[in-house]
């Protein structure tokens, strides 16, 4: 945050004239906090998820190459789906951050000129302006939330299809005495366990 603050001071006046103060303040505070949360929470999760996926795939290959092949097919499909959603969620998040910056700018501008607003009785105008910015910010937040919910639903549907395929293939392998029923249950649990880290 301190490095960003120092960088802001070195940027040209043209940059500062183009950018609204509230937007810049929002980026110094909220964006840095979001980055901090990602580093603290997500990096260890991602490392653990990668180790879990690797271990699960190794075990599946050791016990049944057919089930492992099915699990391997799922990972690229899920990765392609995740990338498609990630692009849309990233765009929606950028729009959300921009709208939140506009909202902060509107509040900052009103507060910095409160004496003028009160003197000329422009409180209603400023309220309407703030309400409009607030509605835009809420719409952007809802769009991001809808995309995240749709992603979660799509992953859940894919998970259900894959589990059904594992049950179908596994029951045939159990009938042919290639594996036993206990191993099939273990496969189902392992495949289910793969979806959480892959989603992360």
PDB file of N, CA and C in Angstrom, residues 38 42 45-50 52-53 71 74-86 89 147-163 190-200:
ATOM      1  N   UNK A  38      -6.194 -12.438  -0.805  1.00  0.00           N
ATOM      2  CA  UNK A  38      -5.830 -13.494  -1.748  1.00  0.00           C
ATOM      3  C   UNK A  38      -4.519 -14.159  -1.327  1.00  0.00           C
ATOM      4  N   UNK A  42      -5.664 -17.676  -0.270  1.00  0.00           N
ATOM      5  CA  UNK A  42      -5.771 -18.512  -1.463  1.00  0.00           C
ATOM      6  C   UNK A  42      -4.497 -19.242  -1.838  1.00  0.00           C
ATOM      7  N   UNK A  45      -4.265 -22.473  -0.104  1.00  0.00           N
ATOM      8  CA  UNK A  45      -5.331 -23.330  -0.619  1.00  0.00           C
ATOM      9  C   UNK A  45      -4.961 -23.910  -1.975  1.00  0.00           C
ATOM     10  N   UNK A  46      -4.396 -23.068  -2.852  1.00  0.00           N
ATOM     11  CA  UNK A  46      -4.036 -23.526  -4.198  1.00  0.00           C
ATOM     12  C   UNK A  46      -2.941 -24.589  -4.144  1.00  0.00           C
ATOM     13  N   UNK A  47      -1.963 -24.383  -3.282  1.00  0.00           N
ATOM     14  CA  UNK A  47      -0.880 -25.361  -3.148  1.00  0.00           C
ATOM     15  C   UNK A  47      -1.426 -26.688  -2.622  1.00  0.00           C
ATOM     16  N   UNK A  48      -2.273 -26.620  -1.590  1.00  0.00           N
ATOM     17  CA  UNK A  48      -2.886 -27.833  -1.045  1.00  0.00           C
ATOM     18  C   UNK A  48      -3.761 -28.532  -2.068  1.00  0.00           C
ATOM     19  N   UNK A  49      -4.500 -27.740  -2.857  1.00  0.00           N
ATOM     20  CA  UNK A  49      -5.369 -28.306  -3.888  1.00  0.00           C
ATOM     21  C   UNK A  49      -4.563 -29.042  -4.950  1.00  0.00           C
ATOM     22  N   UNK A  50      -3.435 -28.458  -5.363  1.00  0.00           N
ATOM     23  CA  UNK A  50      -2.582 -29.099  -6.368  1.00  0.00           C
ATOM     24  C   UNK A  50      -2.030 -30.424  -5.838  1.00  0.00           C
ATOM     25  N   UNK A  52      -3.404 -32.310  -3.497  1.00  0.00           N
ATOM     26  CA  UNK A  52      -4.524 -33.248  -3.382  1.00  0.00           C
ATOM     27  C   UNK A  52      -4.879 -33.849  -4.738  1.00  0.00           C
ATOM     28  N   UNK A  53      -4.915 -33.022  -5.775  1.00  0.00           N
ATOM     29  CA  UNK A  53      -5.215 -33.522  -7.119  1.00  0.00           C
ATOM     30  C   UNK A  53      -4.163 -34.520  -7.589  1.00  0.00           C
ATOM     31  N   UNK A  71     -11.276 -39.511 -14.772  1.00  0.00           N
ATOM     32  CA  UNK A  71     -10.913 -38.352 -13.947  1.00  0.00           C
ATOM     33  C   UNK A  71     -10.010 -37.382 -14.725  1.00  0.00           C
ATOM     34  N   UNK A  74     -11.964 -35.176 -17.086  1.00  0.00           N
ATOM     35  CA  UNK A  74     -12.731 -34.133 -16.411  1.00  0.00           C
ATOM     36  C   UNK A  74     -11.902 -32.878 -16.193  1.00  0.00           C
ATOM     37  N   UNK A  75     -10.632 -33.038 -15.840  1.00  0.00           N
ATOM     38  CA  UNK A  75      -9.797 -31.886 -15.474  1.00  0.00           C
ATOM     39  C   UNK A  75      -9.693 -30.864 -16.615  1.00  0.00           C
ATOM     40  N   UNK A  76      -9.370 -31.264 -17.871  1.00  0.00           N
ATOM     41  CA  UNK A  76      -9.323 -30.257 -18.931  1.00  0.00           C
ATOM     42  C   UNK A  76     -10.686 -29.625 -19.231  1.00  0.00           C
ATOM     43  N   UNK A  77     -11.757 -30.441 -19.137  1.00  0.00           N
ATOM     44  CA  UNK A  77     -13.096 -29.885 -19.367  1.00  0.00           C
ATOM     45  C   UNK A  77     -13.401 -28.823 -18.316  1.00  0.00           C
ATOM     46  N   UNK A  78     -13.100 -29.143 -17.073  1.00  0.00           N
ATOM     47  CA  UNK A  78     -13.325 -28.190 -15.977  1.00  0.00           C
ATOM     48  C   UNK A  78     -12.415 -26.973 -16.121  1.00  0.00           C
ATOM     49  N   UNK A  79     -11.190 -27.183 -16.587  1.00  0.00           N
ATOM     50  CA  UNK A  79     -10.258 -26.059 -16.775  1.00  0.00           C
ATOM     51  C   UNK A  79     -10.759 -25.113 -17.870  1.00  0.00           C
ATOM     52  N   UNK A  80     -11.250 -25.673 -18.990  1.00  0.00           N
ATOM     53  CA  UNK A  80     -11.801 -24.835 -20.066  1.00  0.00           C
ATOM     54  C   UNK A  80     -13.013 -24.050 -19.587  1.00  0.00           C
ATOM     55  N   UNK A  81     -13.883 -24.732 -18.851  1.00  0.00           N
ATOM     56  CA  UNK A  81     -15.074 -24.084 -18.317  1.00  0.00           C
ATOM     57  C   UNK A  81     -14.685 -22.987 -17.325  1.00  0.00           C
ATOM     58  N   UNK A  82     -13.718 -23.284 -16.475  1.00  0.00           N
ATOM     59  CA  UNK A  82     -13.250 -22.303 -15.491  1.00  0.00           C
ATOM     60  C   UNK A  82     -12.657 -21.078 -16.176  1.00  0.00           C
ATOM     61  N   UNK A  83     -11.866 -21.294 -17.233  1.00  0.00           N
ATOM     62  CA  UNK A  83     -11.272 -20.168 -17.955  1.00  0.00           C
ATOM     63  C   UNK A  83     -12.333 -19.280 -18.582  1.00  0.00           C
ATOM     64  N   UNK A  84     -13.363 -19.912 -19.161  1.00  0.00           N
ATOM     65  CA  UNK A  84     -14.446 -19.135 -19.780  1.00  0.00           C
ATOM     66  C   UNK A  84     -15.157 -18.287 -18.732  1.00  0.00           C
ATOM     67  N   UNK A  85     -15.457 -18.899 -17.588  1.00  0.00           N
ATOM     68  CA  UNK A  85     -16.118 -18.141 -16.518  1.00  0.00           C
ATOM     69  C   UNK A  85     -15.171 -17.106 -15.913  1.00  0.00           C
ATOM     70  N   UNK A  86     -13.894 -17.455 -15.790  1.00  0.00           N
ATOM     71  CA  UNK A  86     -12.929 -16.536 -15.181  1.00  0.00           C
ATOM     72  C   UNK A  86     -12.842 -15.232 -15.961  1.00  0.00           C
ATOM     73  N   UNK A  89     -16.045 -13.305 -15.219  1.00  0.00           N
ATOM     74  CA  UNK A  89     -16.062 -12.824 -13.833  1.00  0.00           C
ATOM     75  C   UNK A  89     -15.041 -11.702 -13.656  1.00  0.00           C
ATOM     76  N   UNK A 147     -22.745 -14.464 -11.990  1.00  0.00           N
ATOM     77  CA  UNK A 147     -21.752 -15.261 -12.720  1.00  0.00           C
ATOM     78  C   UNK A 147     -21.106 -16.300 -11.811  1.00  0.00           C
ATOM     79  N   UNK A 148     -20.784 -15.906 -10.581  1.00  0.00           N
ATOM     80  CA  UNK A 148     -20.173 -16.847  -9.640  1.00  0.00           C
ATOM     81  C   UNK A 148     -21.144 -17.975  -9.297  1.00  0.00           C
ATOM     82  N   UNK A 149     -22.419 -17.632  -9.119  1.00  0.00           N
ATOM     83  CA  UNK A 149     -23.426 -18.654  -8.823  1.00  0.00           C
ATOM     84  C   UNK A 149     -23.609 -19.601 -10.013  1.00  0.00           C
ATOM     85  N   UNK A 150     -23.608 -19.054 -11.223  1.00  0.00           N
ATOM     86  CA  UNK A 150     -23.748 -19.875 -12.427  1.00  0.00           C
ATOM     87  C   UNK A 150     -22.553 -20.814 -12.581  1.00  0.00           C
ATOM     88  N   UNK A 151     -21.358 -20.321 -12.271  1.00  0.00           N
ATOM     89  CA  UNK A 151     -20.156 -21.155 -12.318  1.00  0.00           C
ATOM     90  C   UNK A 151     -20.280 -22.315 -11.330  1.00  0.00           C
ATOM     91  N   UNK A 152     -20.692 -21.992 -10.098  1.00  0.00           N
ATOM     92  CA  UNK A 152     -20.833 -23.021  -9.069  1.00  0.00           C
ATOM     93  C   UNK A 152     -21.872 -24.066  -9.482  1.00  0.00           C
ATOM     94  N   UNK A 153     -22.987 -23.622 -10.057  1.00  0.00           N
ATOM     95  CA  UNK A 153     -24.038 -24.538 -10.512  1.00  0.00           C
ATOM     96  C   UNK A 153     -23.524 -25.433 -11.642  1.00  0.00           C
ATOM     97  N   UNK A 154     -22.787 -24.843 -12.588  1.00  0.00           N
ATOM     98  CA  UNK A 154     -22.269 -25.613 -13.725  1.00  0.00           C
ATOM     99  C   UNK A 154     -21.283 -26.682 -13.256  1.00  0.00           C
ATOM    100  N   UNK A 155     -20.429 -26.316 -12.303  1.00  0.00           N
ATOM    101  CA  UNK A 155     -19.470 -27.286 -11.756  1.00  0.00           C
ATOM    102  C   UNK A 155     -20.224 -28.407 -11.038  1.00  0.00           C
ATOM    103  N   UNK A 156     -21.265 -28.053 -10.299  1.00  0.00           N
ATOM    104  CA  UNK A 156     -22.059 -29.076  -9.595  1.00  0.00           C
ATOM    105  C   UNK A 156     -22.725 -30.034 -10.579  1.00  0.00           C
ATOM    106  N   UNK A 157     -23.219 -29.498 -11.690  1.00  0.00           N
ATOM    107  CA  UNK A 157     -23.839 -30.353 -12.709  1.00  0.00           C
ATOM    108  C   UNK A 157     -22.806 -31.286 -13.336  1.00  0.00           C
ATOM    109  N   UNK A 158     -21.623 -30.743 -13.651  1.00  0.00           N
ATOM    110  CA  UNK A 158     -20.557 -31.572 -14.212  1.00  0.00           C
ATOM    111  C   UNK A 158     -20.148 -32.660 -13.222  1.00  0.00           C
ATOM    112  N   UNK A 159     -20.070 -32.286 -11.946  1.00  0.00           N
ATOM    113  CA  UNK A 159     -19.728 -33.255 -10.909  1.00  0.00           C
ATOM    114  C   UNK A 159     -20.753 -34.389 -10.871  1.00  0.00           C
ATOM    115  N   UNK A 160     -22.040 -34.056 -10.964  1.00  0.00           N
ATOM    116  CA  UNK A 160     -23.096 -35.078 -10.938  1.00  0.00           C
ATOM    117  C   UNK A 160     -22.968 -36.028 -12.132  1.00  0.00           C
ATOM    118  N   UNK A 161     -22.671 -35.468 -13.316  1.00  0.00           N
ATOM    119  CA  UNK A 161     -22.520 -36.295 -14.524  1.00  0.00           C
ATOM    120  C   UNK A 161     -21.326 -37.238 -14.370  1.00  0.00           C
ATOM    121  N   UNK A 162     -20.214 -36.717 -13.867  1.00  0.00           N
ATOM    122  CA  UNK A 162     -19.014 -37.541 -13.708  1.00  0.00           C
ATOM    123  C   UNK A 162     -19.232 -38.640 -12.673  1.00  0.00           C
ATOM    124  N   UNK A 163     -19.869 -38.303 -11.558  1.00  0.00           N
ATOM    125  CA  UNK A 163     -20.141 -39.322 -10.532  1.00  0.00           C
ATOM    126  C   UNK A 163     -21.049 -40.416 -11.106  1.00  0.00           C
ATOM    127  N   UNK A 190     -13.265 -40.165  -3.913  1.00  0.00           N
ATOM    128  CA  UNK A 190     -12.068 -39.479  -4.421  1.00  0.00           C
ATOM    129  C   UNK A 190     -12.407 -38.520  -5.558  1.00  0.00           C
ATOM    130  N   UNK A 191     -13.271 -38.971  -6.476  1.00  0.00           N
ATOM    131  CA  UNK A 191     -13.667 -38.106  -7.597  1.00  0.00           C
ATOM    132  C   UNK A 191     -14.422 -36.879  -7.069  1.00  0.00           C
ATOM    133  N   UNK A 192     -15.324 -37.110  -6.092  1.00  0.00           N
ATOM    134  CA  UNK A 192     -16.025 -35.978  -5.480  1.00  0.00           C
ATOM    135  C   UNK A 192     -15.028 -35.015  -4.848  1.00  0.00           C
ATOM    136  N   UNK A 193     -14.028 -35.570  -4.181  1.00  0.00           N
ATOM    137  CA  UNK A 193     -13.002 -34.743  -3.529  1.00  0.00           C
ATOM    138  C   UNK A 193     -12.166 -33.955  -4.519  1.00  0.00           C
ATOM    139  N   UNK A 194     -12.073 -34.430  -5.770  1.00  0.00           N
ATOM    140  CA  UNK A 194     -11.281 -33.723  -6.786  1.00  0.00           C
ATOM    141  C   UNK A 194     -11.944 -32.415  -7.230  1.00  0.00           C
ATOM    142  N   UNK A 195     -13.252 -32.339  -7.140  1.00  0.00           N
ATOM    143  CA  UNK A 195     -13.950 -31.180  -7.675  1.00  0.00           C
ATOM    144  C   UNK A 195     -13.709 -29.906  -6.853  1.00  0.00           C
ATOM    145  N   UNK A 196     -13.599 -30.072  -5.540  1.00  0.00           N
ATOM    146  CA  UNK A 196     -13.395 -28.875  -4.707  1.00  0.00           C
ATOM    147  C   UNK A 196     -12.075 -28.188  -5.008  1.00  0.00           C
ATOM    148  N   UNK A 197     -10.930 -28.908  -5.020  1.00  0.00           N
ATOM    149  CA  UNK A 197      -9.673 -28.221  -5.369  1.00  0.00           C
ATOM    150  C   UNK A 197      -9.619 -27.726  -6.812  1.00  0.00           C
ATOM    151  N   UNK A 198     -10.264 -28.475  -7.732  1.00  0.00           N
ATOM    152  CA  UNK A 198     -10.254 -28.044  -9.123  1.00  0.00           C
ATOM    153  C   UNK A 198     -11.042 -26.741  -9.259  1.00  0.00           C
ATOM    154  N   UNK A 199     -12.142 -26.620  -8.524  1.00  0.00           N
ATOM    155  CA  UNK A 199     -12.936 -25.397  -8.543  1.00  0.00           C
ATOM    156  C   UNK A 199     -12.127 -24.235  -7.970  1.00  0.00           C
ATOM    157  N   UNK A 200     -11.368 -24.499  -6.928  1.00  0.00           N
ATOM    158  CA  UNK A 200     -10.515 -23.451  -6.357  1.00  0.00           C
ATOM    159  C   UNK A 200      -9.508 -22.954  -7.376  1.00  0.00           C
TER     160      UNK A 200
END
